[in-house]
XYZ file of C-alpha atoms in Angstrom:
630
model
C 10.843 8.166 5.047
C 8.794 11.389 5.095
C 5.657 9.280 5.559
C 7.233 7.740 8.657
C 8.018 11.216 10.003
C 4.429 12.353 9.412
C 3.038 9.342 11.245
C 5.118 10.297 14.296
C 2.811 13.195 15.088
C 0.245 12.586 17.824
C -2.427 15.136 18.714
C -3.722 17.706 16.286
C -1.718 20.358 18.107
C 1.469 18.315 17.652
C 0.670 17.994 13.955
C 0.163 21.733 13.866
C 3.563 22.515 15.342
C 5.319 20.151 12.907
C 3.498 21.861 10.035
C 4.688 25.226 11.317
C 8.398 24.429 11.156
C 8.771 26.211 7.847
C 7.536 29.424 9.484
C 9.850 29.011 12.458
C 12.969 28.348 10.409
C 12.266 31.235 8.010
C 13.691 33.713 10.522
C 16.420 31.665 12.162
C 19.090 32.956 9.840
C 18.634 36.469 11.242
C 20.264 35.796 14.589
C 22.742 33.209 15.775
C 24.111 32.333 19.194
C 24.767 35.611 20.993
C 26.740 36.463 24.105
C 24.722 36.446 27.295
C 22.976 33.085 26.861
C 23.319 30.549 29.606
C 25.554 27.650 28.664
C 22.579 25.299 29.050
C 20.347 27.216 26.625
C 19.438 25.788 23.221
C 17.347 28.722 21.997
C 15.707 31.888 23.235
C 12.447 33.461 22.060
C 12.188 36.911 23.557
C 12.845 36.327 27.238
C 11.787 32.672 27.160
C 14.613 30.130 27.018
C 14.553 26.573 25.668
C 17.073 24.545 27.651
C 19.541 22.153 26.103
C 18.190 19.497 28.483
C 14.666 20.018 27.156
C 15.907 19.945 23.558
C 17.975 16.801 24.190
C 15.033 14.992 25.755
C 12.628 16.026 22.967
C 15.133 15.063 20.279
C 15.770 11.642 21.838
C 12.026 10.994 22.167
C 11.458 11.915 18.509
C 14.411 9.780 17.429
C 13.160 6.786 19.427
C 9.656 7.191 18.014
C 10.997 7.228 14.465
C 13.203 4.208 15.209
C 10.138 2.271 16.371
C 8.271 3.178 13.187
C 11.204 2.088 10.998
C 11.723 -1.015 13.174
C 15.428 -0.414 13.577
C 17.517 1.863 15.816
C 18.653 5.132 14.253
C 21.960 6.763 15.120
C 22.073 10.448 15.981
C 23.854 11.085 12.681
C 20.982 9.428 10.779
C 18.491 11.440 12.803
C 20.310 14.649 11.927
C 20.309 13.693 8.233
C 16.529 13.165 8.402
C 15.956 16.556 10.013
C 14.768 15.189 13.368
C 16.740 17.780 15.427
C 15.309 20.639 13.361
C 11.802 19.319 13.918
C 12.327 18.970 17.644
C 13.892 22.420 18.051
C 11.354 24.022 15.724
C 8.516 22.652 17.815
C 10.116 23.908 21.037
C 10.712 27.367 19.551
C 7.082 27.565 18.359
C 5.900 26.510 21.821
C 8.123 29.141 23.432
C 6.651 31.841 21.181
C 3.141 30.820 22.221
C 4.214 30.634 25.874
C 5.442 34.235 25.601
C 2.123 35.345 24.164
C 0.073 33.423 26.732
C 2.097 35.067 29.507
C 1.642 38.543 27.995
C -2.121 37.941 27.784
C -2.130 36.572 31.363
C -3.808 33.342 30.313
C -4.089 30.679 32.975
C -5.845 27.559 34.187
C -7.048 26.585 37.645
C -5.377 23.782 39.570
C -8.689 21.906 39.631
C -9.102 22.079 35.861
C -5.439 21.108 35.340
C -5.845 18.057 37.597
C -8.947 17.024 35.648
C -7.058 17.284 32.343
C -4.202 15.143 33.634
C -6.529 12.526 35.065
C -8.458 12.363 31.772
C -5.310 11.630 29.760
C -5.617 8.081 28.228
C -1.870 7.573 28.769
C -2.453 7.472 32.528
C -5.267 4.925 32.595
C -4.692 1.636 34.390
C -6.067 -1.806 33.664
C -9.479 -0.753 34.937
C -9.693 1.961 32.275
C -9.657 4.805 34.818
C -6.927 7.161 36.022
C -4.128 5.300 37.811
C -1.559 7.271 39.845
C 1.022 4.486 39.547
C 0.591 4.532 35.755
C 1.299 8.279 35.806
C 4.527 7.702 37.742
C 5.540 4.927 35.341
C 4.990 7.027 32.193
C 6.798 10.053 33.616
C 9.815 7.962 34.641
C 9.944 6.325 31.202
C 10.071 9.772 29.570
C 12.528 11.317 31.995
C 10.130 13.738 33.713
C 9.777 14.695 37.347
C 6.161 15.133 38.420
C 6.513 18.848 39.222
C 8.190 19.455 35.889
C 5.432 17.623 34.053
C 2.702 19.602 35.797
C 4.387 22.865 34.745
C 4.663 21.622 31.154
C 1.036 20.460 31.119
C -0.095 23.845 32.401
C 1.752 25.547 29.540
C 0.165 23.150 27.057
C -3.287 24.046 28.383
C -2.509 27.758 28.062
C -1.227 27.286 24.499
C -4.388 25.340 23.661
C -6.482 28.231 24.928
C -4.604 30.554 22.611
C -4.883 28.204 19.622
C -8.582 27.611 20.202
C -9.228 31.340 20.521
C -7.399 32.047 17.269
C -8.781 29.270 15.076
C -10.803 26.793 17.079
C -14.102 27.463 15.322
C -12.729 28.137 11.862
C -14.298 25.924 9.189
C -13.752 25.742 5.455
C -16.338 27.659 3.375
C -18.870 25.417 1.661
C -17.871 26.848 -1.741
C -14.268 25.827 -1.059
C -15.420 22.287 -0.238
C -17.615 22.107 -3.311
C -14.821 23.289 -5.628
C -12.234 20.914 -4.212
C -14.680 18.000 -4.177
C -15.467 18.613 -7.846
C -11.758 18.780 -8.632
C -10.955 15.524 -6.823
C -13.964 13.464 -7.906
C -14.212 14.470 -11.570
C -13.723 11.648 -14.079
C -13.277 11.854 -17.829
C -13.874 9.769 -20.916
C -11.132 9.746 -23.531
C -10.927 8.503 -27.120
C -7.413 7.638 -28.226
C -5.167 5.987 -30.782
C -2.254 3.848 -29.645
C 0.870 4.510 -31.731
C 3.100 1.474 -31.240
C 6.564 0.595 -32.558
C 4.883 -2.010 -34.774
C 2.697 0.682 -36.379
C 5.753 2.828 -37.071
C 7.623 -0.033 -38.711
C 10.998 -1.699 -38.286
C 14.050 0.512 -37.896
C 16.783 -0.514 -40.291
C 20.457 -0.318 -39.343
C 21.884 3.145 -40.025
C 24.242 3.814 -42.903
C 27.947 4.156 -42.053
C 27.806 7.957 -42.436
C 24.798 8.308 -40.126
C 26.311 5.915 -37.581
C 29.657 7.760 -37.587
C 27.948 11.122 -37.158
C 25.768 9.794 -34.332
C 28.755 8.276 -32.578
C 30.764 11.508 -32.787
C 27.853 13.524 -31.364
C 27.328 11.070 -28.501
C 30.858 9.802 -27.917
C 30.776 10.788 -24.227
C 27.936 8.314 -23.652
C 30.093 5.430 -24.857
C 33.232 6.161 -22.838
C 34.838 3.231 -21.095
C 34.682 3.866 -17.316
C 37.659 3.719 -15.026
C 38.543 0.187 -13.936
C 40.663 -0.920 -11.009
C 42.350 -4.148 -10.050
C 42.841 -5.103 -6.429
C 44.327 -7.862 -4.345
C 42.973 -8.805 -0.958
C 43.669 -10.951 2.055
C 40.705 -12.326 4.003
C 40.894 -13.411 7.615
C 37.851 -15.534 8.399
C 37.210 -18.589 10.532
C 37.068 -20.602 7.285
C 40.424 -19.371 5.930
C 42.063 -19.696 9.344
C 40.680 -23.147 10.153
C 43.227 -26.008 10.230
C 41.268 -29.289 9.930
C 44.507 -31.307 9.823
C 45.270 -30.230 13.390
C 42.100 -31.920 14.719
C 42.764 -35.488 15.863
C 40.195 -38.220 15.328
C 39.822 -38.827 19.065
C 38.559 -35.261 19.564
C 36.156 -35.656 16.657
C 34.807 -38.929 18.045
C 34.349 -37.359 21.495
C 32.401 -34.526 19.876
C 30.299 -37.088 18.025
C 29.434 -38.879 21.269
C 28.620 -35.604 22.995
C 26.306 -34.518 20.159
C 24.819 -37.947 19.492
C 21.289 -36.548 19.515
C 22.165 -34.304 16.537
C 22.813 -37.372 14.397
C 19.833 -39.399 15.561
C 16.575 -39.322 13.613
C 13.547 -40.806 15.448
C 10.911 -42.785 13.622
C 8.758 -40.534 11.429
C 5.542 -41.096 9.583
C 3.881 -39.490 6.573
C 0.397 -38.822 7.940
C -2.931 -37.802 6.413
C -5.622 -36.325 8.652
C -9.322 -35.984 7.765
C -11.372 -33.793 10.129
C -15.101 -34.127 10.731
C -17.720 -31.694 12.059
C -18.880 -34.156 14.699
C -17.977 -37.422 16.376
C -20.988 -39.131 14.798
C -19.873 -38.161 11.278
C -16.360 -39.423 11.992
C -17.650 -42.763 13.315
C -19.845 -43.229 10.229
C -16.824 -42.639 7.983
C -14.729 -45.042 10.099
C -17.415 -47.715 9.603
C -17.188 -47.217 5.846
C -13.409 -47.684 6.021
C -13.877 -50.831 8.084
C -16.268 -52.070 5.429
C -13.611 -51.862 2.721
C -13.725 -48.286 1.476
C -10.243 -46.782 1.042
C -9.064 -43.522 2.539
C -8.631 -42.107 -0.990
C -12.221 -42.973 -1.893
C -13.410 -41.262 1.259
C -11.397 -38.172 0.287
C -12.973 -38.126 -3.184
C -16.488 -38.369 -1.754
C -15.782 -35.342 0.427
C -14.065 -33.384 -2.406
C -10.773 -33.261 -0.519
C -7.354 -33.035 -2.153
C -4.067 -34.222 -0.749
C -3.272 -30.627 0.273
C -6.396 -30.626 2.428
C -5.378 -33.652 4.497
C -1.565 -33.968 4.366
C 0.269 -33.248 7.626
C 3.643 -34.092 6.125
C 6.346 -36.227 7.671
C 5.896 -36.175 11.445
C 7.749 -37.574 14.438
C 5.646 -38.458 17.475
C 6.752 -35.283 19.279
C 5.814 -33.127 16.290
C 2.113 -33.554 17.028
C 0.692 -30.686 19.069
C -2.102 -33.028 20.162
C -0.574 -36.034 21.978
C -3.749 -38.075 21.393
C -3.337 -37.804 17.628
C 0.389 -38.570 17.843
C -0.237 -41.715 19.855
C -2.945 -42.861 17.439
C -0.782 -42.240 14.360
C 2.129 -44.228 15.788
C 0.030 -47.290 16.535
C -0.953 -47.768 12.872
C 0.722 -49.979 10.308
C 1.919 -48.455 7.035
C -1.091 -47.826 4.772
C -3.613 -48.308 7.592
C -6.298 -45.871 8.717
C -7.485 -45.222 12.255
C -10.992 -45.137 13.595
C -12.580 -41.935 14.868
C -10.019 -40.179 17.100
C -11.210 -37.386 19.365
C -8.554 -34.716 19.163
C -8.212 -31.525 21.091
C -9.967 -29.446 18.419
C -11.994 -31.924 16.356
C -12.663 -35.590 15.722
C -10.431 -36.978 12.953
C -9.455 -40.108 11.046
C -5.731 -40.643 10.436
C -3.980 -42.535 7.647
C -0.292 -43.470 7.574
C 1.053 -43.367 4.019
C 4.669 -44.206 4.826
C 6.816 -45.142 7.833
C 10.402 -43.885 8.002
C 12.283 -45.938 10.621
C 14.577 -44.362 13.155
C 18.178 -43.941 12.056
C 21.548 -42.742 13.294
C 24.235 -41.322 11.025
C 27.462 -43.266 11.694
C 30.638 -41.517 12.778
C 32.457 -42.210 9.509
C 29.700 -40.423 7.580
C 29.910 -37.217 9.615
C 33.573 -37.278 10.644
C 34.726 -34.709 8.076
C 32.030 -32.171 8.940
C 32.749 -32.574 12.676
C 36.448 -32.025 12.086
C 35.718 -28.923 10.004
C 33.357 -27.590 12.671
C 35.943 -28.117 15.432
C 38.633 -26.430 13.335
C 36.335 -23.482 12.637
C 35.445 -23.102 16.332
C 39.136 -23.026 17.191
C 39.714 -20.416 14.462
C 36.936 -18.237 15.870
C 38.754 -18.180 19.215
C 42.035 -17.202 17.547
C 40.807 -14.669 15.008
C 40.876 -11.542 17.181
C 44.414 -12.239 18.345
C 45.515 -12.741 14.754
C 43.713 -9.541 13.743
C 45.943 -7.577 16.124
C 49.048 -9.291 14.751
C 48.104 -8.517 11.149
C 47.354 -4.901 12.002
C 50.725 -4.595 13.760
C 52.434 -6.039 10.700
C 50.595 -3.599 8.427
C 51.601 -0.715 10.673
C 55.181 -1.910 10.344
C 55.004 -1.640 6.551
C 54.546 -5.316 5.670
C 53.021 -6.001 2.248
C 49.944 -8.172 1.847
C 52.039 -10.938 0.273
C 54.402 -10.920 3.251
C 51.493 -11.083 5.684
C 49.863 -13.869 3.715
C 53.065 -15.910 3.726
C 53.683 -15.271 7.425
C 50.187 -16.348 8.526
C 49.482 -18.904 5.774
C 46.627 -16.847 4.365
C 46.071 -16.600 0.580
C 46.351 -13.237 -1.191
C 43.743 -13.166 -3.962
C 43.753 -10.983 -7.088
C 40.555 -10.232 -9.017
C 39.938 -8.903 -12.489
C 39.475 -5.184 -13.056
C 36.054 -3.755 -12.180
C 34.267 -0.408 -12.387
C 32.389 1.515 -9.715
C 29.391 -0.770 -10.196
C 31.454 -3.914 -9.645
C 31.232 -4.794 -13.357
C 34.033 -6.139 -15.532
C 34.978 -4.691 -18.915
C 32.744 -7.347 -20.498
C 29.762 -6.167 -18.459
C 29.539 -9.138 -16.077
C 29.678 -9.105 -12.292
C 33.164 -9.491 -10.836
C 33.480 -12.102 -8.089
C 34.326 -9.762 -5.210
C 34.189 -10.600 -1.511
C 30.982 -9.325 0.091
C 32.658 -6.786 2.376
C 30.747 -3.544 2.846
C 32.622 -0.569 1.424
C 35.073 -2.561 -0.707
C 34.089 -1.140 -4.105
C 33.656 2.418 -2.825
C 36.908 2.202 -0.865
C 38.757 0.922 -3.920
C 37.802 3.999 -5.955
C 38.601 6.362 -3.080
C 42.052 4.825 -2.665
C 45.044 4.623 -5.004
C 48.058 2.440 -5.768
C 50.351 2.164 -2.771
C 47.783 3.437 -0.266
C 47.188 1.381 2.871
C 43.431 1.056 3.404
C 41.473 0.468 6.578
C 40.531 -3.101 7.373
C 36.927 -4.008 6.431
C 34.466 -6.189 8.280
C 33.954 -9.385 6.274
C 30.921 -11.442 7.209
C 30.010 -11.807 10.871
C 33.461 -12.668 12.229
C 35.908 -11.991 9.407
C 38.175 -9.144 8.303
C 39.562 -8.115 4.934
C 42.593 -6.089 3.840
C 42.958 -4.872 0.263
C 45.255 -2.841 -1.964
C 44.780 -1.233 -5.358
C 47.091 -2.951 -7.841
C 46.248 -1.150 -11.052
C 44.214 1.815 -12.269
C 42.873 1.741 -15.820
C 41.697 5.309 -16.590
C 38.415 6.004 -18.326
C 38.816 6.652 -22.023
C 36.989 7.280 -25.252
C 36.296 4.070 -27.104
C 36.480 3.651 -30.845
C 33.386 2.966 -32.878
C 34.672 -0.506 -33.687
C 34.828 -1.327 -29.983
C 31.228 -0.379 -29.280
C 29.611 -0.676 -32.710
C 26.804 -3.024 -31.582
C 25.974 -0.819 -28.616
C 25.989 2.328 -30.775
C 23.736 0.720 -33.392
C 21.303 -0.445 -30.705
C 21.213 2.992 -29.050
C 20.761 4.768 -32.398
C 17.853 2.503 -33.309
C 16.227 3.097 -29.918
C 16.597 6.875 -30.296
C 15.356 6.697 -33.879
C 12.301 4.727 -32.797
C 11.559 7.341 -30.131
C 11.906 10.118 -32.724
C 9.604 8.401 -35.210
C 7.003 7.605 -32.555
C 6.943 11.237 -31.442
C 6.888 12.503 -35.021
C 4.107 10.138 -36.083
C 1.981 10.917 -33.026
C 2.493 14.673 -33.554
C 1.400 14.349 -37.192
C -1.764 12.507 -36.109
C -2.495 15.189 -33.502
C -2.111 17.942 -36.111
C -4.637 16.215 -38.354
C -6.987 15.783 -35.416
C -6.731 19.450 -34.504
C -7.307 20.426 -38.122
C -10.706 18.741 -38.127
C -10.060 15.107 -39.076
C -12.292 12.852 -37.016
C -10.922 9.933 -34.998
C -12.800 7.517 -37.255
C -11.292 8.980 -40.442
C -7.852 9.155 -38.872
C -8.150 5.527 -37.812
C -9.131 4.592 -41.353
C -6.108 6.396 -42.781
C -3.631 4.891 -40.321
C -5.097 1.436 -39.791
C -5.180 2.023 -36.035
C -8.076 1.231 -33.711
C -10.045 3.970 -31.971
C -10.102 3.061 -28.299
C -12.148 4.554 -25.475
C -11.295 4.739 -21.798
C -13.996 5.777 -19.338
C -13.926 6.949 -15.719
C -10.337 8.194 -15.799
C -9.658 9.758 -12.404
C -7.199 12.495 -11.620
C -3.878 11.244 -10.167
C -4.867 7.598 -10.729
C -2.706 6.053 -13.491
C -4.120 2.843 -14.919
C -3.992 0.791 -18.102
C -2.330 2.687 -20.936
C -2.648 5.995 -19.091
C 0.495 7.153 -17.300
C 0.496 10.104 -14.916
C 1.799 12.224 -17.783
C -1.157 11.150 -19.938
C -3.640 11.847 -17.133
C -2.158 15.323 -16.686
C -2.873 15.930 -20.371
C -6.412 14.550 -20.011
C -7.174 17.004 -17.207
C -5.129 19.817 -18.740
C -8.092 21.471 -20.402
C -11.850 21.298 -21.039
C -13.804 18.645 -22.894
C -12.450 18.555 -26.442
C -8.821 18.882 -25.318
C -6.478 16.792 -27.489
C -2.865 15.914 -26.817
C -0.020 13.415 -27.252
C 1.421 11.590 -24.231
C 3.617 8.647 -23.369
C 1.743 5.507 -22.386
C 2.385 3.802 -19.070
C 5.095 1.522 -20.540
C 6.896 4.450 -22.203
C 7.248 2.531 -25.462
C 4.063 3.735 -27.117
C 2.312 7.084 -27.629
C -1.280 8.041 -26.991
C -3.010 10.443 -29.353
C -6.008 11.374 -27.217
C -9.062 13.603 -27.088
C -11.298 14.215 -24.080
C -14.853 13.372 -25.134
C -16.743 13.766 -21.846
C -16.404 14.799 -18.204
C -18.450 13.749 -15.222
C -18.605 15.540 -11.855
C -20.701 13.750 -9.183
C -23.343 15.781 -7.398
C -22.071 17.503 -4.266
C -23.453 15.918 -1.091
C -22.457 17.942 1.952
C -23.782 15.229 4.283
C -21.663 12.393 2.890
C -18.837 10.924 5.047
C -16.284 11.697 2.320
C -17.230 15.387 2.277
C -17.188 15.402 6.073
C -13.628 14.089 6.088
C -12.620 16.622 3.436
C -14.232 19.400 5.470
C -12.205 18.421 8.543
C -8.992 18.231 6.507
C -9.447 21.646 4.867
C -10.613 23.277 8.090
C -7.568 21.953 9.902
C -5.275 23.261 7.172
C -6.824 26.707 7.467
C -6.445 26.665 11.256
C -2.834 25.540 10.943
C -2.106 28.276 8.429
C -3.630 30.985 10.601
C -1.802 29.870 13.751
C 1.397 29.483 11.724
C 1.219 33.073 10.605
C 0.513 34.118 14.166
C 3.539 32.224 15.496
C 5.760 33.701 12.797
C 4.614 37.167 13.783
C 5.251 36.422 17.474
C 8.746 35.080 16.715
C 9.572 38.108 14.544
C 8.457 40.477 17.251
C 10.186 38.662 20.127
C 13.293 37.570 18.186
C 14.652 34.040 17.971
C 18.235 33.198 18.847
C 19.728 29.715 18.455
C 22.744 28.319 20.291
C 24.135 26.543 17.239
C 27.180 25.195 19.091
C 25.091 23.802 21.934
C 22.596 22.206 19.576
C 25.406 20.647 17.551
C 26.900 19.218 20.737
C 23.591 17.665 21.793
C 23.042 15.935 18.457
C 26.635 14.698 18.367
C 27.874 16.905 15.522
C 30.899 19.154 15.854
C 30.261 22.626 14.554
C 33.024 23.926 12.253
């Protein structure tokens, strides 16, 4: 999600302002909404106000941009949870602080230069690639700007850019900084290691009764039975409401006649198609077929498999090229065509099988038509019945009474926990209604719960029938689970202990070769291990140990699967020569330089905000983003 937010930034200045939010928000707790603000003000920096209209527009633009990146619409509540309003307001406050400073310094830009900047904006280019006045009008309307308002805003942007460029425009990272960071990022290491596996430790025997009892008593909380709840529910769906017996055969037959094309299958053919680079090559192959060679033999000569030539089962209308469709449907079963000039290439066709046209008779599809008609009728009735059920619930009717009144079944299910699991650990067959499990554990016996959406057109009512409290289980109830957990913990302990013993010997002067001879393990070597690049046996934890010290550093770490331990020693390090002219160093230079510029301007903005004072209309902001302030 944070990656999506980062990608929402546009120009480098926009990226800068997003990066500066932490500086802006650092002082916001000092002052809150004070008397004397206009009711349309979102924030004030010194004498410069940020209007609620401006904040609302910026927030909606940011929210829409993020929605496009996530490929789904976000609600204002979701936007607030992701910090979008804070980003929008933080950017506006930072801009206001810079606007104050630009005004104090009497910075400005000529109308001619401002017009040139606007006309050079790629957003306002037409189809010809040059500035298009109608494109300008279109973009401004789409973003809710009047032209005069946009010109004022663009002038302020130009003035802020002057200030930013003056402060940090020519700042570049020192070459020593680049060299140090490049060495840090590009260094690789060679490591010798032993792999301590569960097999090398040996099999863990079942614990004695005394050990098992002691372990269980120490870890009893981990084996508690969770709370379980039983519910009953009533589902109102088109399927449960449908009354197939009410549909008469005459209506079903009329539907069959009306939808006759749905039950008709035209003639289809299983077709193979062999393409050729030229018409001449296709005609030569067709001559070979005419001379007795089979289509399969021709495929073998050209090293073609069935996947290379099979079109599948095709009706005449399935062919994108009508010429090929016509040719295929003139062939007998098993026959091959001559050279056929298609739209894209010249081909030879072969018909493997002909499936004649067919029509499913009424008696074969009668039941499904009747069910479909009954379901359609139920869909028309379901909203009316929803209101009736809700009225009955409001009147105190029990689920059983409602079920009997409307001929809807009330279903009980076995007890389940907050993960939807039964006491035996299996999944409970619960209706797929969002919020059912969570709602069950937020409710209680005798509580009337809100109706849930069930599927696309259904509704579900439920009640808690029984609450089975969580409890401590006896050892006899969970003996197998306790034994399994103890053995897993014991294996972890022995792996750690064994690996630590090996490391102690290594640090005391035993060589890897001698240690391998003593333990029967193999000395392994891994080369070119890069920082922050887990691979093979080396987890991120192991890589942190590898780069945690100089050559000669030894350590113990978990392997990538977590089930084995690495006893390792760094045997070599390699740092590539620094090449200031390389593209990679150029990109790093730009990145570090930009970070330094951002940091400098961030400190400047913080100083400007501290000096001018920042006040936030918390109530107004909360109203804009759709949240009621308590």
